[in-house]
Short mmCIF file of C-alpha atoms in Angstrom, two decimals:
data_model
loop_
_atom_site.label_atom_id
_atom_site.label_comp_id
_atom_site.label_asym_id
_atom_site.label_seq_id
_atom_site.Cartn_x
_atom_site.Cartn_y
_atom_site.Cartn_z
CA LEU A 1 10.59 3.66 -8.87
CA ASN A 2 11.87 5.02 -12.17
CA ALA A 3 11.38 8.65 -10.99
CA MET A 4 13.09 8.09 -7.66
CA THR A 5 16.16 6.48 -9.33
CA THR A 6 16.30 9.21 -11.97
CA PHE A 7 16.73 11.95 -9.34
CA PRO A 8 19.72 11.73 -7.07
CA SER A 9 19.18 11.06 -3.39
CA GLU A 10 20.91 14.29 -2.28
CA ASN A 11 17.79 16.26 -3.32
CA ASP A 12 15.90 17.64 -0.37
CA ASP A 13 12.30 16.97 0.79
CA ARG A 14 10.89 19.89 -1.27
CA ILE A 15 12.21 18.28 -4.47
CA PHE A 16 10.69 14.90 -3.71
CA GLU A 17 7.39 16.46 -2.70
CA ALA A 18 7.38 18.34 -6.08
CA ILE A 19 8.00 14.95 -7.86
CA SER A 20 5.18 13.35 -5.85
CA ASN A 21 2.74 16.14 -6.74
CA ALA A 22 3.76 15.83 -10.49
CA LEU A 23 3.41 12.14 -10.59
CA VAL A 24 0.30 11.76 -8.29
CA ARG A 25 -2.26 14.21 -9.51
CA ARG A 26 -5.55 12.65 -8.29
CA VAL A 27 -6.19 10.03 -5.73
CA LEU A 28 -9.44 8.41 -4.68
CA PHE A 29 -10.50 5.62 -2.29
CA VAL A 30 -12.27 2.97 -4.45
CA THR A 31 -13.23 0.20 -2.11
CA GLY A 32 -12.34 -2.08 0.81
CA ALA A 33 -12.15 -5.80 -0.19
CA VAL A 34 -12.32 -8.82 2.01
CA ASP A 35 -12.09 -11.37 -0.77
CA MET A 36 -11.21 -11.46 -4.48
CA ALA A 37 -14.78 -10.85 -5.58
CA GLY A 38 -14.66 -7.49 -3.85
CA CYS A 39 -11.54 -6.25 -5.79
CA PRO A 40 -12.04 -3.65 -8.51
CA PRO A 41 -11.54 -4.71 -12.12
CA SER A 42 -7.96 -5.60 -13.13
CA ASP A 43 -7.87 -2.82 -15.64
CA ARG A 44 -4.62 -1.10 -14.73
CA GLY A 45 -1.29 -1.69 -12.98
CA GLU A 46 -1.33 -2.21 -9.16
CA ALA A 47 1.05 -1.57 -6.34
CA ALA A 48 0.48 -3.44 -3.04
CA PHE A 49 1.90 -2.54 0.41
CA ILE A 50 2.21 -5.32 2.92
CA GLY A 51 3.93 -5.69 6.28
CA ARG A 52 3.23 -6.48 9.91
CA SER A 53 0.97 -4.37 11.93
CA ASN A 54 1.97 -0.79 12.82
CA VAL A 55 4.98 -0.81 10.53
CA GLY A 56 3.84 2.28 8.67
CA LYS A 57 1.98 1.17 5.60
CA SER A 58 -0.80 3.68 5.76
CA SER A 59 1.63 6.41 6.59
CA LEU A 60 3.82 5.56 3.59
CA VAL A 61 0.68 5.58 1.24
CA ASN A 62 -0.15 9.07 2.61
CA MET A 63 3.47 10.28 2.14
CA ILE A 64 3.71 8.97 -1.42
CA THR A 65 0.50 10.58 -2.47
CA ASN A 66 1.15 13.82 -0.31
CA ARG A 67 -2.23 13.46 1.22
CA LYS A 68 -2.25 13.32 5.02
CA GLY A 69 -5.58 11.56 5.59
CA LEU A 70 -5.92 9.32 2.53
CA ALA A 71 -5.09 6.08 4.43
CA PHE A 72 -5.98 5.87 8.05
CA ALA A 73 -2.79 5.70 10.14
CA SER A 74 -3.17 4.76 13.79
CA LYS A 75 -0.84 3.88 16.65
CA THR A 76 -3.24 1.02 17.45
CA PRO A 77 -2.21 -2.08 15.52
CA GLY A 78 -4.78 -3.74 13.23
CA LYS A 79 -6.76 -0.62 12.26
CA THR A 80 -6.59 -1.48 8.56
CA GLN A 81 -9.15 -4.40 8.44
CA GLN A 82 -9.46 -4.87 4.65
CA PHE A 83 -7.62 -4.65 1.36
CA ASN A 84 -8.04 -0.86 0.73
CA PHE A 85 -7.80 0.08 -2.93
CA PHE A 86 -7.00 3.62 -3.99
CA THR A 87 -7.08 4.76 -7.66
CA VAL A 88 -4.33 7.14 -8.78
CA ASN A 89 -4.62 9.56 -11.78
CA ASP A 90 -8.12 8.27 -12.67
CA LYS A 91 -10.35 10.38 -14.98
CA PRO A 92 -11.34 13.81 -13.50
CA GLY A 93 -14.63 13.65 -11.76
CA ARG A 94 -14.49 10.00 -11.07
CA GLU A 95 -15.47 10.63 -7.42
CA LYS A 96 -19.01 11.47 -8.72
CA GLU A 97 -19.26 7.83 -9.87
CA PHE A 98 -18.17 6.58 -6.47
CA LYS A 99 -20.42 8.90 -4.33
CA TYR A 100 -23.48 9.30 -6.54
CA GLY A 101 -23.38 6.66 -9.26
CA ASP A 102 -23.10 9.37 -12.03
CA VAL A 103 -21.71 8.52 -15.43
CA VAL A 104 -18.61 10.56 -15.93
CA GLU A 105 -17.28 10.94 -19.49
CA GLY A 106 -13.58 10.79 -20.22
CA GLU A 107 -10.62 8.37 -19.84
CA THR A 108 -8.17 7.59 -17.11
CA ASP A 109 -4.67 8.96 -17.53
CA LEU A 110 -2.13 6.72 -19.20
CA ASP A 111 -0.20 6.43 -15.95
CA SER A 112 -3.26 5.59 -13.83
CA PHE A 113 -2.80 2.71 -11.32
CA TYR A 114 -4.18 1.25 -8.05
CA MET A 115 -2.40 1.45 -4.71
CA VAL A 116 -3.46 -1.32 -2.29
CA ASP A 117 -2.99 -0.94 1.49
CA LEU A 118 -3.18 -4.56 2.99
CA PRO A 119 -4.06 -5.41 6.59
CA GLY A 120 -1.09 -5.81 8.98
CA PHE A 121 0.08 -9.05 10.18
CA GLY A 122 1.55 -9.97 13.58
CA PHE A 123 0.38 -8.40 16.74
CA ALA A 124 -2.86 -6.85 15.48
CA LYS A 125 -5.52 -7.50 18.05
CA VAL A 126 -7.84 -9.42 15.82
CA PRO A 127 -9.21 -13.02 16.14
CA GLU A 128 -7.10 -15.88 14.87
CA LYS A 129 -9.84 -16.78 12.32
CA GLN A 130 -9.58 -13.32 10.84
CA ARG A 131 -5.83 -13.59 10.64
CA ARG A 132 -6.19 -16.87 8.68
CA GLU A 133 -8.74 -15.27 6.36
CA TRP A 134 -6.38 -12.39 5.71
CA SER A 135 -3.52 -14.79 5.00
CA ASP A 136 -5.64 -16.90 2.66
CA PHE A 137 -6.82 -13.79 0.79
CA MET A 138 -3.35 -12.54 0.52
CA SER A 139 -2.07 -15.76 -1.03
CA ASN A 140 -4.98 -15.79 -3.49
CA TYR A 141 -4.37 -12.12 -4.20
CA LEU A 142 -0.66 -12.45 -4.81
CA SER A 143 -1.05 -15.53 -7.07
CA ASN A 144 -4.09 -14.51 -9.17
CA ARG A 145 -4.30 -10.71 -9.30
CA LYS A 146 -3.28 -10.26 -12.98
CA SER A 147 -2.79 -6.49 -12.68
CA LEU A 148 -0.39 -6.69 -9.84
CA SER A 149 2.93 -5.06 -10.83
CA VAL A 150 4.91 -4.55 -7.59
CA VAL A 151 4.70 -5.53 -3.93
CA PHE A 152 6.29 -3.25 -1.29
CA HIS A 153 7.14 -5.16 1.82
CA LEU A 154 7.58 -2.73 4.69
CA VAL A 155 10.03 -3.66 7.49
CA ASP A 156 10.73 -1.79 10.65
CA GLY A 157 14.26 -0.50 10.02
CA ARG A 158 15.00 -0.29 13.71
CA HIS A 159 14.66 -4.04 14.27
CA GLY A 160 15.02 -5.60 10.89
CA PRO A 161 12.91 -8.55 9.71
CA ILE A 162 11.21 -10.41 12.60
CA ASP A 163 9.16 -13.64 12.62
CA GLU A 164 6.05 -11.94 11.01
CA ASP A 165 8.25 -10.60 8.20
CA ALA A 166 9.74 -13.99 7.61
CA THR A 167 6.24 -15.46 7.33
CA ILE A 168 5.31 -12.75 4.87
CA MET A 169 8.54 -13.36 2.83
CA LYS A 170 7.79 -17.07 2.72
CA GLN A 171 4.24 -16.40 1.56
CA VAL A 172 5.49 -13.98 -1.12
CA GLY A 173 8.02 -16.52 -2.24
CA GLU A 174 5.42 -19.27 -2.62
CA SER A 175 2.68 -17.04 -4.20
CA LEU A 176 4.02 -14.18 -6.20
CA PRO A 177 4.53 -14.75 -9.84
CA LYS A 178 8.05 -14.06 -11.22
CA ASN A 179 6.93 -11.16 -13.34
CA VAL A 180 5.89 -9.16 -10.24
CA ALA A 181 8.51 -7.01 -8.59
CA TYR A 182 9.15 -7.47 -4.85
CA VAL A 183 10.62 -4.47 -3.03
CA VAL A 184 11.67 -4.30 0.68
CA VAL A 185 11.16 -0.84 2.22
CA LEU A 186 12.79 0.01 5.66
CA THR A 187 10.46 2.31 7.75
CA LYS A 188 10.85 4.31 10.96
CA ALA A 189 14.58 4.84 10.53
CA ASP A 190 13.96 8.39 11.88
CA LYS A 191 12.60 7.08 15.14
CA ASN A 192 14.78 6.95 18.25
CA VAL A 193 15.60 3.56 19.48
CA LYS A 194 15.77 3.22 23.26
CA GLY A 195 19.39 2.93 24.42
CA ALA A 196 20.82 3.60 20.92
CA SER A 197 22.70 6.64 22.05
CA LYS A 198 24.60 4.59 24.62
CA LYS A 199 25.95 2.10 22.05
#
């Protein structure tokens, strides 16, 4: 956020891509958690991305990190089925620990943090029981994850907040500690809206 506010908005895509590459040097998938016990240690700052299904969370994670296939983006709602943790700027060679269990010497960069891609809410084609479990987990996560620094709530810019967004906002308002930043991000503003050209 500090980097984006430092550079004026009139810079083109190449400038922002260069910023992204400078700030995000290494990214690795860590784990997919279905409860608090499955989350990695709270040893660094954390940025979470929430929103209704198919609003573009995975696409935004891929764009921010400038890695096309890091988070799986699909046109089918509900493909993200767990809280997916990615470590950014971890120590070089850390993937060997994840893949093979090797002990890798060194330390994480001072600006290392986790990005968390949360399951979508709303019209994801999953059982009601699973939706309740996601909701309970999210409340627990927002309330008790000590390393959480910022929550990005993605809202479809073509339609504005809908019922599912209002539910998320209510949950955030009830659960999120006051020291954690809450940021609304409008997505899909570049998409054509049917009939918009006639208005």
